[in-house]
Amino acid sequence: IDPSEIFVSDGAKSDSANIQGIFSQDCVVAVQDPAYPVYVDSNVISGRTGLAGEAGYEGLVYMPCTEENGFFPELPDRKVDLIYICSPNNPTGAVATKEQLKSFVDYANEHKAVIFFDSAYAAFITDPSLPRSIYEIEGAEKCAIEMNSFSKTAGFTGVRLAWTIVPKALQTEDSEPGKAHALWTRRQNTFFNGASNVVQAGGLAALSKEGREQTDAQVAFYLENARIINEGLKSLGIITYGGGNAPYVWLKTPGGLSSWDFFDKLLGECHVVGTPGSGFGPAGEGFFRLSAFGHRENVEKAVSSIKESLQI
Ligand SMILES: Cc1ncc(COP(=O)(O)O)c(C=O)c1O
């Protein structure tokens, strides 16, 4: 990757919302279901979809991530132009293997589709066999744009610092290599004046040897929180996913409750708040996300409360 292919920004959220803006209005968009809501909502706001129904927005291609497929989707069953993939995944905590990413890279190169790869949680990958970047996959530089962030790695959520990689080799269906890179350069230079110097100095400190030791320890701390949550829920017989290489635990609601009914139950009986899976897309119904981003005493208190008071 050449430094000119890396665009420093104020957030993976803004970049993943804005990136669709340099693509044609009639692009067909595929999203993992469930997904971080920005991917869907930015395309809705830009007018690429119809109305929302039970099955989601008209015109979007939903790629279900289920227990059966290990929360990584099958390839789209038709030609799509833009594909959003998030790994480690928010909300499911699933991490794509090299083989799984390779199948999407091959699909994208064959169909001249572009993959938007959100690796904001890459620092949470502890298994060395799992890819932290899509550019570990051969051919990805021709079809993939990657977003990453200091938010999760270094606790910069309120500070705001991130980066997006748009390779010059990236080729879209009706243009030459280099065109997408030039368009994103133009878009950012026109609409955005860059991340502040103060914040970038903080980013450099986070990347120093000492900074890396501290952020590695912080990531390990949150992974331990996830382990505590997973262990507590499993001791009650609740089926959980995620956690090992991600800061989210994705649980199957006990007794077939809807995501929102479980939200009410958890709040009412245990005084614990989490996120209903259905908020992330139709396939999230019947699931629930718990976050490991918290102080240890709060996590322990929440897990004890669930173990003592949840009526299942
Ligand atoms: C998948 C994913 N991408 C990006 C972000 C936001 O990153 P940033 O703080 O850099 O905008 C989040 C935060 O929740 C996220 O879950």
mmCIF file of C-alpha atoms and ligand atoms in Angstrom:
data_model
loop_
_atom_site.group_PDB
_atom_site.id
_atom_site.type_symbol
_atom_site.label_atom_id
_atom_site.label_comp_id
_atom_site.label_asym_id
_atom_site.label_seq_id
_atom_site.Cartn_x
_atom_site.Cartn_y
_atom_site.Cartn_z
ATOM 1 C CA ILE A 1 0.000 0.000 0.000
ATOM 2 C CA ASP A 2 1.394 3.396 -0.977
ATOM 3 C CA PRO A 3 0.913 6.235 1.576
ATOM 4 C CA SER A 4 -1.086 8.181 -1.045
ATOM 5 C CA GLU A 5 -3.674 5.390 -0.936
ATOM 6 C CA ILE A 6 -4.331 5.976 2.782
ATOM 7 C CA PHE A 7 -6.816 8.754 3.612
ATOM 8 C CA VAL A 8 -6.670 9.936 7.231
ATOM 9 C CA SER A 9 -10.114 10.913 8.461
ATOM 10 C CA ASP A 10 -12.252 11.698 11.488
ATOM 11 C CA GLY A 11 -14.007 8.352 11.616
ATOM 12 C CA ALA A 12 -14.754 5.013 10.039
ATOM 13 C CA LYS A 13 -18.391 5.923 10.560
ATOM 14 C CA SER A 14 -18.233 9.031 8.384
ATOM 15 C CA ASP A 15 -16.103 7.258 5.776
ATOM 16 C CA SER A 16 -18.365 4.225 5.590
ATOM 17 C CA ALA A 17 -21.376 6.550 5.310
ATOM 18 C CA ASN A 18 -19.775 8.811 2.680
ATOM 19 C CA ILE A 19 -18.041 6.267 0.452
ATOM 20 C CA GLN A 20 -21.229 5.379 -1.438
ATOM 21 C CA GLY A 21 -21.364 9.007 -2.598
ATOM 22 C CA ILE A 22 -18.671 8.511 -5.254
ATOM 23 C CA PHE A 23 -20.626 5.661 -6.849
ATOM 24 C CA SER A 24 -23.486 5.692 -9.289
ATOM 25 C CA GLN A 25 -27.006 6.152 -7.978
ATOM 26 C CA ASP A 26 -28.207 2.970 -9.673
ATOM 27 C CA CYS A 27 -25.643 0.702 -8.012
ATOM 28 C CA VAL A 28 -27.107 -2.438 -6.479
ATOM 29 C CA VAL A 29 -26.009 -2.633 -2.836
ATOM 30 C CA ALA A 30 -25.493 -5.810 -0.789
ATOM 31 C CA VAL A 31 -25.236 -5.774 2.997
ATOM 32 C CA GLN A 32 -24.637 -8.374 5.655
ATOM 33 C CA ASP A 33 -27.780 -8.892 7.691
ATOM 34 C CA PRO A 34 -27.499 -8.036 10.581
ATOM 35 C CA ALA A 35 -25.085 -5.124 10.032
ATOM 36 C CA TYR A 36 -23.731 -1.926 11.547
ATOM 37 C CA PRO A 37 -26.665 0.363 10.585
ATOM 38 C CA VAL A 38 -24.631 3.060 8.790
ATOM 39 C CA TYR A 39 -24.196 0.950 5.639
ATOM 40 C CA VAL A 40 -27.936 0.587 5.079
ATOM 41 C CA ASP A 41 -28.956 4.023 6.311
ATOM 42 C CA SER A 42 -26.447 5.967 4.191
ATOM 43 C CA ASN A 43 -27.805 4.252 1.102
ATOM 44 C CA VAL A 44 -31.393 4.895 2.199
ATOM 45 C CA ILE A 45 -30.647 8.597 2.732
ATOM 46 C CA SER A 46 -28.906 8.835 -0.622
ATOM 47 C CA GLY A 47 -32.056 7.482 -2.267
ATOM 48 C CA ARG A 48 -30.790 4.100 -3.430
ATOM 49 C CA THR A 49 -33.626 2.079 -1.848
ATOM 50 C CA GLY A 50 -37.395 1.917 -1.766
ATOM 51 C CA LEU A 51 -39.499 1.805 1.372
ATOM 52 C CA ALA A 52 -38.865 -0.392 4.390
ATOM 53 C CA GLY A 53 -41.015 -3.465 5.050
ATOM 54 C CA GLU A 54 -40.807 -6.542 7.280
ATOM 55 C CA ALA A 55 -37.955 -7.913 5.179
ATOM 56 C CA GLY A 56 -35.988 -4.656 5.147
ATOM 57 C CA TYR A 57 -35.641 -1.950 2.514
ATOM 58 C CA GLU A 58 -36.789 -2.595 -1.032
ATOM 59 C CA GLY A 59 -33.953 -2.676 -3.504
ATOM 60 C CA LEU A 60 -31.233 -3.713 -1.058
ATOM 61 C CA VAL A 61 -29.716 -7.174 -1.278
ATOM 62 C CA TYR A 62 -29.645 -8.587 2.257
ATOM 63 C CA MET A 63 -27.067 -11.331 2.844
ATOM 64 C CA PRO A 64 -28.311 -13.227 5.921
ATOM 65 C CA CYS A 65 -25.727 -14.094 8.578
ATOM 66 C CA THR A 66 -27.184 -16.951 10.558
ATOM 67 C CA GLU A 67 -26.228 -19.678 13.010
ATOM 68 C CA GLU A 68 -26.208 -22.088 10.062
ATOM 69 C CA ASN A 69 -23.572 -20.168 8.070
ATOM 70 C CA GLY A 70 -21.537 -19.192 11.127
ATOM 71 C CA PHE A 71 -22.677 -15.562 10.698
ATOM 72 C CA PHE A 72 -20.773 -15.097 7.450
ATOM 73 C CA PRO A 73 -22.982 -14.789 4.367
ATOM 74 C CA GLU A 74 -23.193 -16.778 1.150
ATOM 75 C CA LEU A 75 -22.209 -14.914 -2.011
ATOM 76 C CA PRO A 76 -24.988 -12.752 -3.488
ATOM 77 C CA ASP A 77 -27.237 -14.806 -5.766
ATOM 78 C CA ARG A 78 -27.276 -12.037 -8.397
ATOM 79 C CA LYS A 79 -25.020 -9.329 -9.756
ATOM 80 C CA VAL A 80 -24.438 -6.590 -7.193
ATOM 81 C CA ASP A 81 -22.173 -3.541 -7.427
ATOM 82 C CA LEU A 82 -21.322 -2.534 -3.854
ATOM 83 C CA ILE A 83 -20.807 -4.992 -0.997
ATOM 84 C CA TYR A 84 -20.389 -4.073 2.680
ATOM 85 C CA ILE A 85 -18.463 -6.537 4.847
ATOM 86 C CA CYS A 86 -17.528 -5.948 8.474
ATOM 87 C CA SER A 87 -15.022 -8.251 10.189
ATOM 88 C CA PRO A 88 -14.742 -8.686 13.158
ATOM 89 C CA ASN A 89 -18.418 -8.088 12.886
ATOM 90 C CA ASN A 90 -20.596 -5.637 14.688
ATOM 91 C CA PRO A 91 -22.991 -6.989 15.971
ATOM 92 C CA THR A 92 -22.329 -10.759 15.720
ATOM 93 C CA GLY A 93 -18.651 -10.828 16.741
ATOM 94 C CA ALA A 94 -17.960 -13.254 13.856
ATOM 95 C CA VAL A 95 -14.618 -12.990 12.051
ATOM 96 C CA ALA A 96 -14.278 -13.916 8.373
ATOM 97 C CA THR A 97 -11.644 -16.505 7.478
ATOM 98 C CA LYS A 98 -9.224 -16.009 4.593
ATOM 99 C CA GLU A 99 -11.211 -18.524 2.524
ATOM 100 C CA GLN A 100 -14.473 -16.693 3.168
ATOM 101 C CA LEU A 101 -12.975 -13.341 2.185
ATOM 102 C CA LYS A 102 -11.329 -14.911 -0.859
ATOM 103 C CA SER A 103 -14.729 -16.040 -2.142
ATOM 104 C CA PHE A 104 -16.007 -12.440 -1.951
ATOM 105 C CA VAL A 105 -12.837 -10.991 -3.501
ATOM 106 C CA ASP A 106 -13.133 -13.469 -6.385
ATOM 107 C CA TYR A 107 -16.832 -12.642 -6.797
ATOM 108 C CA ALA A 108 -16.074 -8.901 -6.792
ATOM 109 C CA ASN A 109 -13.280 -9.176 -9.336
ATOM 110 C CA GLU A 110 -15.391 -11.396 -11.561
ATOM 111 C CA HIS A 111 -18.496 -9.155 -11.396
ATOM 112 C CA LYS A 112 -16.649 -5.814 -11.168
ATOM 113 C CA ALA A 113 -18.195 -5.152 -7.777
ATOM 114 C CA VAL A 114 -16.522 -3.098 -5.035
ATOM 115 C CA ILE A 115 -16.192 -4.370 -1.453
ATOM 116 C CA PHE A 116 -16.264 -1.883 1.430
ATOM 117 C CA PHE A 117 -14.388 -3.711 4.164
ATOM 118 C CA ASP A 118 -14.855 -2.309 7.660
ATOM 119 C CA SER A 119 -12.068 -3.613 9.892
ATOM 120 C CA ALA A 120 -12.642 -1.218 12.805
ATOM 121 C CA TYR A 121 -12.337 -4.139 15.259
ATOM 122 C CA ALA A 122 -9.252 -5.746 13.679
ATOM 123 C CA ALA A 123 -7.184 -5.213 16.836
ATOM 124 C CA PHE A 124 -9.445 -7.692 18.636
ATOM 125 C CA ILE A 125 -8.359 -10.603 16.447
ATOM 126 C CA THR A 126 -6.262 -12.919 18.594
ATOM 127 C CA ASP A 127 -6.293 -15.965 16.301
ATOM 128 C CA PRO A 128 -3.238 -15.523 14.029
ATOM 129 C CA SER A 129 -4.862 -17.496 11.206
ATOM 130 C CA LEU A 130 -7.648 -14.906 10.806
ATOM 131 C CA PRO A 131 -7.086 -11.962 8.427
ATOM 132 C CA ARG A 132 -6.900 -8.471 9.957
ATOM 133 C CA SER A 133 -7.048 -6.747 6.596
ATOM 134 C CA ILE A 134 -8.751 -7.658 3.334
ATOM 135 C CA TYR A 135 -5.463 -6.893 1.563
ATOM 136 C CA GLU A 136 -4.144 -10.170 2.987
ATOM 137 C CA ILE A 137 -6.288 -11.708 0.231
ATOM 138 C CA GLU A 138 -4.829 -11.934 -3.258
ATOM 139 C CA GLY A 139 -6.598 -9.641 -5.711
ATOM 140 C CA ALA A 140 -8.258 -7.469 -3.030
ATOM 141 C CA GLU A 141 -6.402 -4.320 -4.115
ATOM 142 C CA LYS A 142 -8.370 -4.430 -7.371
ATOM 143 C CA CYS A 143 -11.792 -4.549 -5.741
ATOM 144 C CA ALA A 144 -11.713 -3.497 -2.072
ATOM 145 C CA ILE A 145 -11.764 -0.294 -0.048
ATOM 146 C CA GLU A 146 -10.895 -0.752 3.632
ATOM 147 C CA MET A 147 -11.886 1.417 6.595
ATOM 148 C CA ASN A 148 -10.232 1.245 9.978
ATOM 149 C CA SER A 149 -10.210 3.432 13.054
ATOM 150 C CA PHE A 150 -8.439 4.351 16.279
ATOM 151 C CA SER A 151 -11.798 4.249 18.073
ATOM 152 C CA LYS A 152 -11.833 0.621 19.156
ATOM 153 C CA THR A 153 -8.089 -0.031 19.251
ATOM 154 C CA ALA A 154 -7.136 3.042 21.256
ATOM 155 C CA GLY A 155 -10.393 4.320 22.782
ATOM 156 C CA PHE A 156 -10.596 7.257 20.339
ATOM 157 C CA THR A 157 -14.372 7.156 19.890
ATOM 158 C CA GLY A 158 -14.748 10.681 21.260
ATOM 159 C CA VAL A 159 -11.396 11.893 19.929
ATOM 160 C CA ARG A 160 -12.086 10.947 16.263
ATOM 161 C CA LEU A 161 -9.309 9.490 14.114
ATOM 162 C CA ALA A 162 -9.511 6.877 11.399
ATOM 163 C CA TRP A 163 -8.284 5.959 7.947
ATOM 164 C CA THR A 164 -9.596 4.568 4.705
ATOM 165 C CA ILE A 165 -7.544 2.815 2.053
ATOM 166 C CA VAL A 166 -8.532 3.315 -1.578
ATOM 167 C CA PRO A 167 -5.973 1.475 -3.735
ATOM 168 C CA LYS A 168 -5.032 3.011 -7.071
ATOM 169 C CA ALA A 169 -5.432 -0.458 -8.591
ATOM 170 C CA LEU A 170 -9.129 -0.488 -7.652
ATOM 171 C CA GLN A 171 -11.252 -0.840 -10.729
ATOM 172 C CA THR A 172 -14.986 -0.288 -10.961
ATOM 173 C CA GLU A 173 -17.297 -1.590 -13.621
ATOM 174 C CA ASP A 174 -17.207 1.334 -16.019
ATOM 175 C CA SER A 175 -13.910 3.059 -15.291
ATOM 176 C CA GLU A 176 -10.156 2.700 -15.288
ATOM 177 C CA PRO A 177 -7.907 1.804 -12.323
ATOM 178 C CA GLY A 178 -7.096 5.004 -10.425
ATOM 179 C CA LYS A 179 -10.467 6.642 -11.068
ATOM 180 C CA ALA A 180 -12.043 5.659 -7.726
ATOM 181 C CA HIS A 181 -8.894 6.834 -5.932
ATOM 182 C CA ALA A 182 -9.077 10.178 -7.773
ATOM 183 C CA LEU A 183 -12.790 10.566 -7.003
ATOM 184 C CA TRP A 184 -12.331 9.881 -3.289
ATOM 185 C CA THR A 185 -9.410 12.345 -3.215
ATOM 186 C CA ARG A 186 -11.655 14.974 -4.813
ATOM 187 C CA ARG A 187 -14.557 14.154 -2.511
ATOM 188 C CA GLN A 188 -12.473 14.388 0.654
ATOM 189 C CA ASN A 189 -10.600 17.524 -0.431
ATOM 190 C CA THR A 190 -13.881 19.242 -1.263
ATOM 191 C CA PHE A 191 -16.059 18.194 1.685
ATOM 192 C CA PHE A 192 -13.498 17.676 4.453
ATOM 193 C CA ASN A 193 -10.445 19.525 5.763
ATOM 194 C CA GLY A 194 -8.798 16.625 7.548
ATOM 195 C CA ALA A 195 -8.402 15.282 11.074
ATOM 196 C CA SER A 196 -7.088 17.916 13.483
ATOM 197 C CA ASN A 197 -3.350 18.104 14.155
ATOM 198 C CA VAL A 198 -3.930 17.654 17.878
ATOM 199 C CA VAL A 199 -5.805 14.433 17.288
ATOM 200 C CA GLN A 200 -3.205 13.185 14.796
ATOM 201 C CA ALA A 201 -0.488 13.787 17.399
ATOM 202 C CA GLY A 202 -2.550 11.610 19.747
ATOM 203 C CA GLY A 203 -2.726 8.970 17.000
ATOM 204 C CA LEU A 204 1.062 8.993 16.641
ATOM 205 C CA ALA A 205 1.417 8.556 20.402
ATOM 206 C CA ALA A 206 -0.960 5.592 20.251
ATOM 207 C CA LEU A 207 1.242 4.064 17.535
ATOM 208 C CA SER A 208 4.485 4.477 19.509
ATOM 209 C CA LYS A 209 5.964 1.419 21.246
ATOM 210 C CA GLU A 210 4.602 2.546 24.601
ATOM 211 C CA GLY A 211 1.247 3.430 23.058
ATOM 212 C CA ARG A 212 0.976 0.037 21.412
ATOM 213 C CA GLU A 213 1.713 -1.729 24.698
ATOM 214 C CA GLN A 214 -1.039 0.269 26.377
ATOM 215 C CA THR A 215 -3.605 -0.251 23.610
ATOM 216 C CA ASP A 216 -2.793 -3.978 23.409
ATOM 217 C CA ALA A 217 -3.429 -4.200 27.165
ATOM 218 C CA GLN A 218 -6.703 -2.327 26.750
ATOM 219 C CA VAL A 219 -7.879 -4.639 23.969
ATOM 220 C CA ALA A 220 -6.961 -7.660 26.118
ATOM 221 C CA PHE A 221 -8.931 -6.128 28.990
ATOM 222 C CA TYR A 222 -12.091 -5.855 26.869
ATOM 223 C CA LEU A 223 -11.612 -9.380 25.520
ATOM 224 C CA GLU A 224 -11.479 -10.593 29.127
ATOM 225 C CA ASN A 225 -14.758 -8.731 29.757
ATOM 226 C CA ALA A 226 -16.234 -10.573 26.767
ATOM 227 C CA ARG A 227 -15.007 -13.883 28.191
ATOM 228 C CA ILE A 228 -16.650 -13.106 31.547
ATOM 229 C CA ILE A 229 -19.944 -12.253 29.827
ATOM 230 C CA ASN A 230 -19.796 -15.381 27.654
ATOM 231 C CA GLU A 231 -19.018 -17.645 30.599
ATOM 232 C CA GLY A 232 -21.821 -16.191 32.723
ATOM 233 C CA LEU A 233 -24.424 -16.571 29.997
ATOM 234 C CA LYS A 234 -23.303 -20.055 29.044
ATOM 235 C CA SER A 235 -23.598 -21.168 32.683
ATOM 236 C CA LEU A 236 -27.315 -20.375 32.363
ATOM 237 C CA GLY A 237 -27.611 -22.444 29.186
ATOM 238 C CA ILE A 238 -27.891 -19.385 26.941
ATOM 239 C CA ILE A 239 -26.409 -19.891 23.461
ATOM 240 C CA THR A 240 -23.798 -17.250 22.681
ATOM 241 C CA TYR A 241 -21.519 -16.384 19.781
ATOM 242 C CA GLY A 242 -18.657 -13.943 19.308
ATOM 243 C CA GLY A 243 -16.435 -12.574 22.020
ATOM 244 C CA GLY A 244 -13.208 -14.491 21.332
ATOM 245 C CA ASN A 245 -11.892 -12.139 18.628
ATOM 246 C CA ALA A 246 -14.381 -9.314 19.069
ATOM 247 C CA PRO A 247 -15.724 -7.052 21.824
ATOM 248 C CA TYR A 248 -19.329 -8.173 21.275
ATOM 249 C CA VAL A 249 -21.226 -11.167 22.560
ATOM 250 C CA TRP A 250 -24.152 -12.149 20.339
ATOM 251 C CA LEU A 251 -26.683 -14.240 22.186
ATOM 252 C CA LYS A 252 -29.689 -16.177 21.061
ATOM 253 C CA THR A 253 -32.643 -14.995 23.094
ATOM 254 C CA PRO A 254 -33.832 -17.775 25.426
ATOM 255 C CA GLY A 255 -37.278 -19.270 24.898
ATOM 256 C CA GLY A 256 -37.566 -17.827 21.390
ATOM 257 C CA LEU A 257 -38.281 -14.324 22.701
ATOM 258 C CA SER A 258 -38.188 -11.427 20.263
ATOM 259 C CA SER A 259 -35.140 -9.184 20.596
ATOM 260 C CA TRP A 260 -37.233 -6.388 22.144
ATOM 261 C CA ASP A 261 -39.069 -8.718 24.570
ATOM 262 C CA PHE A 262 -35.671 -9.917 25.780
ATOM 263 C CA PHE A 263 -34.524 -6.292 26.109
ATOM 264 C CA ASP A 264 -37.501 -5.597 28.430
ATOM 265 C CA LYS A 265 -36.891 -8.793 30.401
ATOM 266 C CA LEU A 266 -33.178 -8.102 30.887
ATOM 267 C CA LEU A 267 -33.875 -4.531 31.930
ATOM 268 C CA GLY A 268 -36.833 -5.390 34.182
ATOM 269 C CA GLU A 269 -35.407 -8.472 35.889
ATOM 270 C CA CYS A 270 -31.649 -7.760 35.927
ATOM 271 C CA HIS A 271 -31.351 -3.989 35.397
ATOM 272 C CA VAL A 272 -28.988 -4.626 32.497
ATOM 273 C CA VAL A 273 -29.211 -2.830 29.148
ATOM 274 C CA GLY A 274 -28.123 -4.338 25.843
ATOM 275 C CA THR A 275 -28.948 -3.904 22.168
ATOM 276 C CA PRO A 276 -31.818 -5.774 20.463
ATOM 277 C CA GLY A 277 -30.493 -7.712 17.461
ATOM 278 C CA SER A 278 -33.466 -6.724 15.310
ATOM 279 C CA GLY A 279 -32.112 -3.153 15.280
ATOM 280 C CA PHE A 280 -29.279 -4.368 13.060
ATOM 281 C CA GLY A 281 -31.504 -5.880 10.363
ATOM 282 C CA PRO A 282 -34.227 -8.485 9.853
ATOM 283 C CA ALA A 283 -31.906 -11.478 10.457
ATOM 284 C CA GLY A 284 -30.971 -10.029 13.866
ATOM 285 C CA GLU A 285 -34.452 -10.809 15.214
ATOM 286 C CA GLY A 286 -34.283 -13.290 18.081
ATOM 287 C CA PHE A 287 -30.738 -12.233 18.947
ATOM 288 C CA PHE A 288 -29.260 -9.681 21.324
ATOM 289 C CA ARG A 289 -25.886 -7.895 21.524
ATOM 290 C CA LEU A 290 -23.942 -7.352 24.723
ATOM 291 C CA SER A 291 -20.913 -5.073 24.633
ATOM 292 C CA ALA A 292 -17.645 -5.776 26.443
ATOM 293 C CA PHE A 293 -16.691 -2.081 26.458
ATOM 294 C CA GLY A 294 -17.086 -1.404 30.150
ATOM 295 C CA HIS A 295 -15.428 -1.175 33.542
ATOM 296 C CA ARG A 296 -14.660 -4.598 35.032
ATOM 297 C CA GLU A 297 -16.762 -4.028 38.147
ATOM 298 C CA ASN A 298 -19.790 -3.052 36.045
ATOM 299 C CA VAL A 299 -19.394 -6.090 33.799
ATOM 300 C CA GLU A 300 -19.070 -8.384 36.808
ATOM 301 C CA LYS A 301 -22.076 -6.765 38.482
ATOM 302 C CA ALA A 302 -24.160 -7.128 35.309
ATOM 303 C CA VAL A 303 -23.194 -10.783 34.855
ATOM 304 C CA SER A 304 -23.969 -11.571 38.523
ATOM 305 C CA SER A 305 -27.305 -9.832 38.210
ATOM 306 C CA ILE A 306 -28.151 -11.850 35.074
ATOM 307 C CA LYS A 307 -27.125 -15.090 36.789
ATOM 308 C CA GLU A 308 -29.142 -14.319 39.910
ATOM 309 C CA SER A 309 -32.266 -12.698 38.491
ATOM 310 C CA LEU A 310 -32.937 -13.730 34.888
ATOM 311 C CA GLN A 311 -36.019 -15.954 34.861
ATOM 312 C CA ILE A 312 -35.545 -18.541 32.127
HETATM 313 C C1 LIG B 1 -18.320 -1.625 12.517
HETATM 314 C C2 LIG B 1 -18.032 -0.238 12.965
HETATM 315 N N1 LIG B 1 -17.395 0.591 12.136
HETATM 316 C C3 LIG B 1 -17.127 1.860 12.506
HETATM 317 C C4 LIG B 1 -17.516 2.337 13.732
HETATM 318 C C5 LIG B 1 -17.258 3.764 14.090
HETATM 319 O O1 LIG B 1 -15.921 4.086 13.992
HETATM 320 P P1 LIG B 1 -15.449 5.599 14.213
HETATM 321 O O2 LIG B 1 -15.546 5.918 15.647
HETATM 322 O O3 LIG B 1 -14.032 5.605 13.681
HETATM 323 O O4 LIG B 1 -16.336 6.474 13.384
HETATM 324 C C6 LIG B 1 -18.189 1.511 14.619
HETATM 325 C C7 LIG B 1 -18.608 2.024 15.955
HETATM 326 O O5 LIG B 1 -19.517 1.612 16.556
HETATM 327 C C8 LIG B 1 -18.459 0.193 14.222
HETATM 328 O O6 LIG B 1 -19.116 -0.636 15.034
#
